[in-house]
Short mmCIF file of N, CA, C and O in Angstrom, two decimals:
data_model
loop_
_atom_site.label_atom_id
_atom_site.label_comp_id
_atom_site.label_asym_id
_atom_site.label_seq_id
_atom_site.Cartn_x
_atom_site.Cartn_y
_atom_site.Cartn_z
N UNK H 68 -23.46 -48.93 64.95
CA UNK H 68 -24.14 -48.00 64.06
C UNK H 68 -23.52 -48.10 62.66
O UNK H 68 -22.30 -48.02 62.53
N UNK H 69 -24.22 -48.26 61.76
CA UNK H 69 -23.98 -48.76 60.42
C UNK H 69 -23.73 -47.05 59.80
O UNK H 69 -24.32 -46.08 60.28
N UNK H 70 -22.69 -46.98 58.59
CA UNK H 70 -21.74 -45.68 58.47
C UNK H 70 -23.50 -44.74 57.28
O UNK H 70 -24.07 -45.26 56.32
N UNK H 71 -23.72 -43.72 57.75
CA UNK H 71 -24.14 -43.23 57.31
C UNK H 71 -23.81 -42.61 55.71
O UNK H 71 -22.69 -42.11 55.56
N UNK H 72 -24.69 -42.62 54.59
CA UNK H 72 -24.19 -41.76 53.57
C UNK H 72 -24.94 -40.36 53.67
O UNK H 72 -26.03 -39.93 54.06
N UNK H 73 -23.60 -39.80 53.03
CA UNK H 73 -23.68 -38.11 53.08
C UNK H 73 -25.03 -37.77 52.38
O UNK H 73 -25.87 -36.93 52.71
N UNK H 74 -25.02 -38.78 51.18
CA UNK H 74 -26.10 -37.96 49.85
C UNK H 74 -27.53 -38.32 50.90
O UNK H 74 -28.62 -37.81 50.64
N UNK H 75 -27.41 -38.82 51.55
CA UNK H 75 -28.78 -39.26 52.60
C UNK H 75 -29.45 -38.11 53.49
O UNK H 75 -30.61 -38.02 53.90
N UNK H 76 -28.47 -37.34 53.63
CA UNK H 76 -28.49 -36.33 54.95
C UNK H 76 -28.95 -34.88 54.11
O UNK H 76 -28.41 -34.65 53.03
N UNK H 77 -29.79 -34.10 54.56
CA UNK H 77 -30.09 -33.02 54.14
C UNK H 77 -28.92 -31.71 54.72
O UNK H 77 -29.05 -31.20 55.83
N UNK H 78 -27.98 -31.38 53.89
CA UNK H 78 -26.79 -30.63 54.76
C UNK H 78 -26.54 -28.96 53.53
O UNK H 78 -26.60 -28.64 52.34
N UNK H 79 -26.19 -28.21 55.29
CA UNK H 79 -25.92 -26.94 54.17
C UNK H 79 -24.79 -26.13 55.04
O UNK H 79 -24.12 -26.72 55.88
N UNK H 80 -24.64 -24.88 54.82
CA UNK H 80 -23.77 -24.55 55.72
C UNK H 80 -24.35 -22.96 55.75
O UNK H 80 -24.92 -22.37 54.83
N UNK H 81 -24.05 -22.50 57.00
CA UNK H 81 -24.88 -21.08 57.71
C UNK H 81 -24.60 -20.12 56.23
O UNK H 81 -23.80 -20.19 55.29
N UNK H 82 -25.76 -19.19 56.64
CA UNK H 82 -25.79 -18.53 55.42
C UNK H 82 -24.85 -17.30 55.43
O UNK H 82 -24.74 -16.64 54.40
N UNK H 83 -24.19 -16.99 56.49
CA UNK H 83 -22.63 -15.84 56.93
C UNK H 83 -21.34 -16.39 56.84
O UNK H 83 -20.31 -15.74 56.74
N UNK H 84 -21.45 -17.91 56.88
CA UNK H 84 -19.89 -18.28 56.86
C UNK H 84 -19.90 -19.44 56.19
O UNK H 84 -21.01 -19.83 55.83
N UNK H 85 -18.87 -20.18 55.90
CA UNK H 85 -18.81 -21.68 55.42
C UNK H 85 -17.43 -22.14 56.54
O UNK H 85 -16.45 -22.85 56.33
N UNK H 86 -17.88 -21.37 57.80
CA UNK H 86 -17.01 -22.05 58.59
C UNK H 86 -18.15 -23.17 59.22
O UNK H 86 -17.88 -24.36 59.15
N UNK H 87 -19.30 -22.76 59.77
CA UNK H 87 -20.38 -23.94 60.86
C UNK H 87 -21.34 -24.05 59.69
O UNK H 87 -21.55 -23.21 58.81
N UNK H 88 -21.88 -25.20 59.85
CA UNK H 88 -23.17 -25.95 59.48
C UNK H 88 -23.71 -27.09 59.89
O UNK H 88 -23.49 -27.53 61.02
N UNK H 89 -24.49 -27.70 59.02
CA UNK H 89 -25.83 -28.31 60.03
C UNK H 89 -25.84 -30.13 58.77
O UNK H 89 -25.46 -30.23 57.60
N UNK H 90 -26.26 -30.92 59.45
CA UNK H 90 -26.55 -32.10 58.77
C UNK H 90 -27.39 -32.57 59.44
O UNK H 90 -27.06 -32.69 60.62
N UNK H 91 -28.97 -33.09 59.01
CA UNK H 91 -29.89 -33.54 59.55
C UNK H 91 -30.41 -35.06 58.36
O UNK H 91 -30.18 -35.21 57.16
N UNK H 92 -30.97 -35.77 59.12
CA UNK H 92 -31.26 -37.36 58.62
C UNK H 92 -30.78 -38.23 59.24
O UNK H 92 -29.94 -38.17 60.14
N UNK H 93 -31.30 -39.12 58.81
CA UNK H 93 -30.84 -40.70 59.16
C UNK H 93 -30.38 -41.28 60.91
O UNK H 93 -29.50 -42.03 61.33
N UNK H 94 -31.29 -40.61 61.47
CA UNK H 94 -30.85 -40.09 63.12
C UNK H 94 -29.73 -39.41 63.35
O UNK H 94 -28.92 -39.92 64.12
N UNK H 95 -29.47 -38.29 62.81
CA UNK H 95 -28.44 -37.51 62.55
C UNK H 95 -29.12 -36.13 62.87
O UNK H 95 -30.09 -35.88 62.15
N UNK H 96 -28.78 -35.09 63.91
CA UNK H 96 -29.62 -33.71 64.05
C UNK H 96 -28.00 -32.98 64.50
O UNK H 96 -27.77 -32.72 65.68
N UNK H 97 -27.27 -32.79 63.74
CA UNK H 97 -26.19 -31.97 63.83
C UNK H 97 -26.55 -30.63 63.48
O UNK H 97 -27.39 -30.54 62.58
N UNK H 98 -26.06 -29.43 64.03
CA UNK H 98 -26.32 -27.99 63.61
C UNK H 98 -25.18 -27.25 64.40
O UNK H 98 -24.64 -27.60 65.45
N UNK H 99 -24.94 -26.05 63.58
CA UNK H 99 -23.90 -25.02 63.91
C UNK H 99 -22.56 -25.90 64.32
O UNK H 99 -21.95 -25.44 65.28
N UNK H 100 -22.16 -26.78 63.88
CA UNK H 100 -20.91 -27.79 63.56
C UNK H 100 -19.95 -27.13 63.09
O UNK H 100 -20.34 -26.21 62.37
N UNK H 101 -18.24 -27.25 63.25
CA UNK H 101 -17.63 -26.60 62.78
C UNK H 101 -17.93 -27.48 61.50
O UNK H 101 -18.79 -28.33 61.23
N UNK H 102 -16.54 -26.74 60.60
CA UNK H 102 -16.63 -26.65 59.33
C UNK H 102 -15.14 -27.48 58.80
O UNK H 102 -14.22 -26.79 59.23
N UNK H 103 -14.80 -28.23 58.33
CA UNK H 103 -13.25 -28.74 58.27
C UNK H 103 -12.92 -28.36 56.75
O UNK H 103 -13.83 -28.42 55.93
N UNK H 104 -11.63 -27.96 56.36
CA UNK H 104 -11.17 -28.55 54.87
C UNK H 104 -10.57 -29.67 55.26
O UNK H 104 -9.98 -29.90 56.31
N UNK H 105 -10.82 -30.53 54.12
CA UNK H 105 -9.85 -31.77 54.36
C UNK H 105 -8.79 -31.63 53.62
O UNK H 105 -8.24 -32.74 53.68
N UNK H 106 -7.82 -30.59 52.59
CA UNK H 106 -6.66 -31.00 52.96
C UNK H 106 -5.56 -30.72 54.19
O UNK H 106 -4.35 -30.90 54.28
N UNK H 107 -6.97 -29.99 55.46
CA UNK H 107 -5.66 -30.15 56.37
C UNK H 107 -5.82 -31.36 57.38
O UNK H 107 -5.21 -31.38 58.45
N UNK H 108 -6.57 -32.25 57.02
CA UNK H 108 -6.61 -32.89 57.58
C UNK H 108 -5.56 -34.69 57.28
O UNK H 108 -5.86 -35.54 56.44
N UNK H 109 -4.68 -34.74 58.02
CA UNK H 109 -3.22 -35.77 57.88
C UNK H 109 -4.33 -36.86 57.64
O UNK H 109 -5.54 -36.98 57.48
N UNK H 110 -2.59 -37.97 57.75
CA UNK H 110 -3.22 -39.37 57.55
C UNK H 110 -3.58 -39.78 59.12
O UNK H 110 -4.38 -40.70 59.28
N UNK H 111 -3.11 -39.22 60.13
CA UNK H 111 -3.47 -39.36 61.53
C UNK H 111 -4.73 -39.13 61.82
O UNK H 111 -5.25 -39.63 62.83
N UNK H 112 -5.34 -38.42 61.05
CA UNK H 112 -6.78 -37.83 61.58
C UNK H 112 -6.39 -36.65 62.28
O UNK H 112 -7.18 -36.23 63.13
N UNK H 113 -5.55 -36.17 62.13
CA UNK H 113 -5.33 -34.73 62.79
C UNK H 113 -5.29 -33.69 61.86
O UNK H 113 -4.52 -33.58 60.91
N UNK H 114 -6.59 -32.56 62.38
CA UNK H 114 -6.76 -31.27 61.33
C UNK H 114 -5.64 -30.50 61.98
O UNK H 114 -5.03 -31.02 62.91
N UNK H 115 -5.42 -29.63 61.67
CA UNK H 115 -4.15 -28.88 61.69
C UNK H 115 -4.36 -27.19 60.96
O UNK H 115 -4.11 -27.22 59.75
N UNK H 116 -4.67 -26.08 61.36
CA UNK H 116 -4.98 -24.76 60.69
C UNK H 116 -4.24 -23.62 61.75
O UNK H 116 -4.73 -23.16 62.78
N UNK H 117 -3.05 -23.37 61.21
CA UNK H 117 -2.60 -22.20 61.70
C UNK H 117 -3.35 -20.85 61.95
O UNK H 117 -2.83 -20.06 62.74
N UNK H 118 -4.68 -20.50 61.27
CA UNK H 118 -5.28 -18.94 61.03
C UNK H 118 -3.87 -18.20 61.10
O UNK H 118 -3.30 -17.77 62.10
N UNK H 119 -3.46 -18.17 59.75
CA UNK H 119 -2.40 -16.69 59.88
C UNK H 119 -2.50 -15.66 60.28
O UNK H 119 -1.43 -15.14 60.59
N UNK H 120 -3.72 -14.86 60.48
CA UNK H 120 -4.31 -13.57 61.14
C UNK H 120 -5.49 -13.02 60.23
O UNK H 120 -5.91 -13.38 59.13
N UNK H 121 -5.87 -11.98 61.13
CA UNK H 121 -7.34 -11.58 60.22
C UNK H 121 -7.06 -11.38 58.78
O UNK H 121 -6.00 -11.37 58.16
N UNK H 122 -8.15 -11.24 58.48
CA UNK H 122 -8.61 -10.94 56.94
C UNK H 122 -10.16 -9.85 57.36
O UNK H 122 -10.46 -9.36 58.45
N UNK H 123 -10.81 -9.75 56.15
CA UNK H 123 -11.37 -9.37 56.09
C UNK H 123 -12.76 -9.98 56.42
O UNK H 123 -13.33 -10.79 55.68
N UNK H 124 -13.36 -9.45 57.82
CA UNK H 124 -14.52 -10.84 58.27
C UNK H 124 -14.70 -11.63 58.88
O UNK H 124 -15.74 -12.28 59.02
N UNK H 125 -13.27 -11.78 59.58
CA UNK H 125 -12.10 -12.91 59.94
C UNK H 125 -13.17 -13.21 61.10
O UNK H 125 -14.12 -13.99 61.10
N UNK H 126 -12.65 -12.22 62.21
CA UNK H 126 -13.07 -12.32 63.26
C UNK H 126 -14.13 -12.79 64.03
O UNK H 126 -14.10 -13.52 65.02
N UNK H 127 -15.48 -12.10 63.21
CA UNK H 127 -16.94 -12.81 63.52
C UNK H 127 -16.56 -14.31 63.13
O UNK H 127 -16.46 -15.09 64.08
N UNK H 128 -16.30 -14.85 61.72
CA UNK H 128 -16.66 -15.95 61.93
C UNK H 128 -15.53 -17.18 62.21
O UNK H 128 -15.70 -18.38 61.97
N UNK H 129 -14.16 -16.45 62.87
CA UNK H 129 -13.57 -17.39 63.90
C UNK H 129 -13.77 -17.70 65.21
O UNK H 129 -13.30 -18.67 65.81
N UNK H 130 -14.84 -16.43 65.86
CA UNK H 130 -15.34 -17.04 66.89
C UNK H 130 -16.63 -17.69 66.50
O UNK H 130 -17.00 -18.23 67.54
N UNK H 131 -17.40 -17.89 65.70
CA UNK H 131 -18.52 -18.77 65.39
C UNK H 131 -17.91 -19.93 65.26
O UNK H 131 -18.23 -20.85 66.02
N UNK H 132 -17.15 -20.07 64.49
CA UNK H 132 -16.33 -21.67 64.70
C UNK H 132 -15.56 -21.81 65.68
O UNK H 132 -15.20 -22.99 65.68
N UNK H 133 -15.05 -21.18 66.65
CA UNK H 133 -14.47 -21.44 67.69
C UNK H 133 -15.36 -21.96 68.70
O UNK H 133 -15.32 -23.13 69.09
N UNK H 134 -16.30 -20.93 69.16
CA UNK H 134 -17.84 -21.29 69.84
C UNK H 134 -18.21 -22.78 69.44
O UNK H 134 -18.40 -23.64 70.29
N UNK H 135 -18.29 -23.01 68.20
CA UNK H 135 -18.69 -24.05 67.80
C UNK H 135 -18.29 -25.48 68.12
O UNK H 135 -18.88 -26.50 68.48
N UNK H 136 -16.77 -25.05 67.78
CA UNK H 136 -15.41 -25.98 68.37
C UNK H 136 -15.92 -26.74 69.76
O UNK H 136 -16.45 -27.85 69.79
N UNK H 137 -15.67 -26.01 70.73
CA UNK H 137 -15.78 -25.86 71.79
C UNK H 137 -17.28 -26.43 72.46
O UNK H 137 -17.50 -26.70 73.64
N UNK H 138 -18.28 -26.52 71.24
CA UNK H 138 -20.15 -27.29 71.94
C UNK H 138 -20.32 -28.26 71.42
O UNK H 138 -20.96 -29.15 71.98
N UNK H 139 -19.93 -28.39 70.50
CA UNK H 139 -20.19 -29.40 69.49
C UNK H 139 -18.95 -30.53 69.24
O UNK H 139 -17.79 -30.27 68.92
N UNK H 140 -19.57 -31.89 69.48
CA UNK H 140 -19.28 -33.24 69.44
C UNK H 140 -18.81 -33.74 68.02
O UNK H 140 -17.98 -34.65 67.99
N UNK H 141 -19.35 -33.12 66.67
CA UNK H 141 -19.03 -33.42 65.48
C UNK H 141 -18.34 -32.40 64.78
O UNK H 141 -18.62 -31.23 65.05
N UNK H 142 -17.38 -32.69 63.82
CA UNK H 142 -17.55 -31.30 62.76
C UNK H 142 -17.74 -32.00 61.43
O UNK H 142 -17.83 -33.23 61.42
N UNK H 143 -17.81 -31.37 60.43
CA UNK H 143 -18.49 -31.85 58.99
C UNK H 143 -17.11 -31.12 57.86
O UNK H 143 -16.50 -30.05 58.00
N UNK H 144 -17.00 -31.96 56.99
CA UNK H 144 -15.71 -32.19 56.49
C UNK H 144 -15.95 -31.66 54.90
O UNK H 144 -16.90 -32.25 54.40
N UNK H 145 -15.53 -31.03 54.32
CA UNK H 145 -15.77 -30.01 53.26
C UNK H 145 -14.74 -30.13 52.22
O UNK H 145 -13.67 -29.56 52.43
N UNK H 146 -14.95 -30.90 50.95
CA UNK H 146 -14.17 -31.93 49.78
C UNK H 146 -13.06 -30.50 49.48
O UNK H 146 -13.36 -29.35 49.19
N UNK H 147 -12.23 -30.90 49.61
CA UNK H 147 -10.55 -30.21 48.79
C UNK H 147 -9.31 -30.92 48.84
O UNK H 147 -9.15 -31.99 49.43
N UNK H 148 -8.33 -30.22 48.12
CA UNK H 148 -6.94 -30.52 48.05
C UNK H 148 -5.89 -29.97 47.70
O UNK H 148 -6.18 -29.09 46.89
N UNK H 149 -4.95 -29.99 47.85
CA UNK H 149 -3.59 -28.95 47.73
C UNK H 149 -3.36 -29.01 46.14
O UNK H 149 -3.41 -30.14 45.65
N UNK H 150 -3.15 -28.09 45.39
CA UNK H 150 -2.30 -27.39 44.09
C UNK H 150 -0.85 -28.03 44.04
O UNK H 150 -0.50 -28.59 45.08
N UNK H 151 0.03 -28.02 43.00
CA UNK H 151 1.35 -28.44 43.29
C UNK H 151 1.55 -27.45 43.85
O UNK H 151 2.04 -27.79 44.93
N UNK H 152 1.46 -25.81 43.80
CA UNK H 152 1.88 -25.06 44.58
C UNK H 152 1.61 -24.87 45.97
O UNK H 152 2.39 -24.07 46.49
N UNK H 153 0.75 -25.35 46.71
CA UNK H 153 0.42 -26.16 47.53
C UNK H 153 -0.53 -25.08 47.95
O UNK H 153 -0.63 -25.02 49.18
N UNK H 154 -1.01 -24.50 47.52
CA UNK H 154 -2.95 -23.86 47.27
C UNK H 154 -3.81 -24.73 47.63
O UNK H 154 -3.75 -25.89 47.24
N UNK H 155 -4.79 -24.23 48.50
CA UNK H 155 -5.76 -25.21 49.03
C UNK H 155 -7.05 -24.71 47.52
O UNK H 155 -7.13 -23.60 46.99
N UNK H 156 -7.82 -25.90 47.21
CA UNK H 156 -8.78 -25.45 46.83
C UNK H 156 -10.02 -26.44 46.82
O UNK H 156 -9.60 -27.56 46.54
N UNK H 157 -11.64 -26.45 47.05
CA UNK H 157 -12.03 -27.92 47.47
C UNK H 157 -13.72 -26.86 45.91
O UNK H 157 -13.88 -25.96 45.09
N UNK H 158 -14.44 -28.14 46.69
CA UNK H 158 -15.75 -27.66 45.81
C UNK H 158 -16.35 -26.95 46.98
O UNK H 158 -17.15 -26.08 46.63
N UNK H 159 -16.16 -27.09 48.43
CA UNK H 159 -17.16 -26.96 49.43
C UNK H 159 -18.33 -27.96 49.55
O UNK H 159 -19.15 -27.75 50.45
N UNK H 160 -18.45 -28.72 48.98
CA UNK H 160 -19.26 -30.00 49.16
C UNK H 160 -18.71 -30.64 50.04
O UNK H 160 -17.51 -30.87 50.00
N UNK H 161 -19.96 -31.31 51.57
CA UNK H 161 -20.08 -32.57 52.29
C UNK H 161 -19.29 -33.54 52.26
O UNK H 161 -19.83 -34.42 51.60
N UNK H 162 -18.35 -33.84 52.60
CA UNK H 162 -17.98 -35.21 52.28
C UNK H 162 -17.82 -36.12 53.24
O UNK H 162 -17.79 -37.31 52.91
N UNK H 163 -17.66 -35.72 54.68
CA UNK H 163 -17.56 -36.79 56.03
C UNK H 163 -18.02 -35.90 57.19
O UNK H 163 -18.25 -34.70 57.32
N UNK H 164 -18.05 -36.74 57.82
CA UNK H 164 -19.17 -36.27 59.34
C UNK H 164 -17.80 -37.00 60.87
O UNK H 164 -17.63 -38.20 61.09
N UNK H 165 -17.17 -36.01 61.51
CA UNK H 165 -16.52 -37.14 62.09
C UNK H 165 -16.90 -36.57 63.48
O UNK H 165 -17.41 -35.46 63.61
N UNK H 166 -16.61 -37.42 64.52
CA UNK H 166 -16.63 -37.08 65.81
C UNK H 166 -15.32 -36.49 65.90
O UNK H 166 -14.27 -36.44 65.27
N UNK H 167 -15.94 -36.01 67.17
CA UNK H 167 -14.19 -35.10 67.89
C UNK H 167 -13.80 -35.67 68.91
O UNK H 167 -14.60 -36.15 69.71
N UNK H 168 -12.48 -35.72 69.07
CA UNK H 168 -12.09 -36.68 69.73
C UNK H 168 -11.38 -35.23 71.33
O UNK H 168 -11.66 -35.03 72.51
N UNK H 169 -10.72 -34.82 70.61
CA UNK H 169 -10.16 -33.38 71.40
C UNK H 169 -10.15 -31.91 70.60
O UNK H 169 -11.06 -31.73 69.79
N UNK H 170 -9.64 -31.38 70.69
CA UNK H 170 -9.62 -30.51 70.25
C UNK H 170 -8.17 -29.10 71.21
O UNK H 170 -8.16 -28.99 72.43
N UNK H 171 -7.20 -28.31 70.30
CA UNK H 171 -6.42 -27.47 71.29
C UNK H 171 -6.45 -26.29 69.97
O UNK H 171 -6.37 -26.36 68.75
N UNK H 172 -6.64 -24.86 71.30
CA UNK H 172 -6.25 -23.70 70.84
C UNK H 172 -5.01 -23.45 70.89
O UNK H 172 -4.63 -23.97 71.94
N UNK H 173 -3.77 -22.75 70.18
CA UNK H 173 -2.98 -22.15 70.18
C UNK H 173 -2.78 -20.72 70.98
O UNK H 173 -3.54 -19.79 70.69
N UNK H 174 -2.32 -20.64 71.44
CA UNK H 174 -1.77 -18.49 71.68
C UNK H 174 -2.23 -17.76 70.57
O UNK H 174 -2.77 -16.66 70.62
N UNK H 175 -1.87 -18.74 69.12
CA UNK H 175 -1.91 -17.23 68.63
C UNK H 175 -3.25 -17.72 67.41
O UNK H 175 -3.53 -17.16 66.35
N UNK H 176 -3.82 -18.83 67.98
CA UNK H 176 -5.31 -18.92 67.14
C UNK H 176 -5.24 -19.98 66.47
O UNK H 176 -6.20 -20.27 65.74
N UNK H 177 -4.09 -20.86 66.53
CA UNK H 177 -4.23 -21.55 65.39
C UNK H 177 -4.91 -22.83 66.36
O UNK H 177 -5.04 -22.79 67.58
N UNK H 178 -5.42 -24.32 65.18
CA UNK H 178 -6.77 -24.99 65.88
C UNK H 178 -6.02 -26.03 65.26
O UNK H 178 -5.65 -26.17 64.09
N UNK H 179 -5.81 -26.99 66.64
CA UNK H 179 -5.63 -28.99 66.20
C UNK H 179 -6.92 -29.53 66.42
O UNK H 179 -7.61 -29.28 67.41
N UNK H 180 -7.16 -30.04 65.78
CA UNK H 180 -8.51 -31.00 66.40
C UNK H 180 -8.19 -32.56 66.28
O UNK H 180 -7.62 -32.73 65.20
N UNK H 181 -8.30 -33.42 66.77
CA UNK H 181 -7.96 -35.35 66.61
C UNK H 181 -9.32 -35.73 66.45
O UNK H 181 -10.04 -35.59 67.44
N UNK H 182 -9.74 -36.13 65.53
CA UNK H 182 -10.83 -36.73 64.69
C UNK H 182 -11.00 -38.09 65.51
O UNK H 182 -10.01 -38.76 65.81
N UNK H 183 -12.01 -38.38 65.79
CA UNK H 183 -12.54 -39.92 66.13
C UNK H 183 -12.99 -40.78 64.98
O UNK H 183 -12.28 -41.06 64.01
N UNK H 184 -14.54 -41.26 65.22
CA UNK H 184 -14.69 -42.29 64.64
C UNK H 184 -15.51 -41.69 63.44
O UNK H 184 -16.35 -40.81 63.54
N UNK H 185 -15.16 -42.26 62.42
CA UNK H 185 -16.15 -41.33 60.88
C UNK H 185 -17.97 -41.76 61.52
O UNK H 185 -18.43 -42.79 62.03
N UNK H 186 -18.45 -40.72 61.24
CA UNK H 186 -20.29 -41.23 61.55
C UNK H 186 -20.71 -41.36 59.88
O UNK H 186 -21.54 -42.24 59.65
N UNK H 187 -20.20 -40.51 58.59
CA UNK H 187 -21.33 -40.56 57.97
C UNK H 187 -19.67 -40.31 56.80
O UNK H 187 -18.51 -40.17 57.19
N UNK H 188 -20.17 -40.34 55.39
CA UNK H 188 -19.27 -40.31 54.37
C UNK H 188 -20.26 -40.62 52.77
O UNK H 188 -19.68 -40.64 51.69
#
């Protein structure tokens, strides 16, 4: 399968969270997908997100991405990068489509996931 481009795919993300969303095209029918930042994602392909604890909101939509986690074969990868102070900050724009390879919950919430093979970029 030849690597899909992003700008090809019609993609948005649910209208309650910018944790799940959807990418459709190019034989591509992804929906309710988790949601990744990529700067937590290593040079291993391993995402990595502690959830420090609620916030405000928290809850609904960590189990929508958890749910999500847990059905869904892809997640969709969302452009950022660390501050020198090491602040995450991205545009929220599309930028990769990857398979999941595994995925582990923590005790206390926090989420590894091991990335497979890129589908789309």
């Amino acid at each position: 399968m030849n690597m899909i481009r992003v700008r090809d795919l019609r993609t948005g993300f649910t209208y309650r969270s910018a944790w799940t969303g959807f990418a459709k095209g190019r034989g591509l029918d992804i929906s309710n997908a988790p949601i990744l930042h990529s700067a937590r994602i290593g040079e291993d392909q391993v995402y990595k997100d502690p959830f420090k604890g609620p916030r405000h909101g928290f809850s609904a939509k960590y189990e929508q991405f958890i749910e999500a986690l847990r059905l869904r074969e892809h997640v969709l990868v969302r452009q950022g990068g660390r501050d020198e102070a090491g602040k995450m900050f991205g545009t929220g724009k599309l930028i990769a489509i990857y398979e999941i390879l595994s995925h582990e919950i923590d005790t206390k919430g926090g989420v590894t996931i091991r990335l497979g093979r890129r589908i789309a970029s």
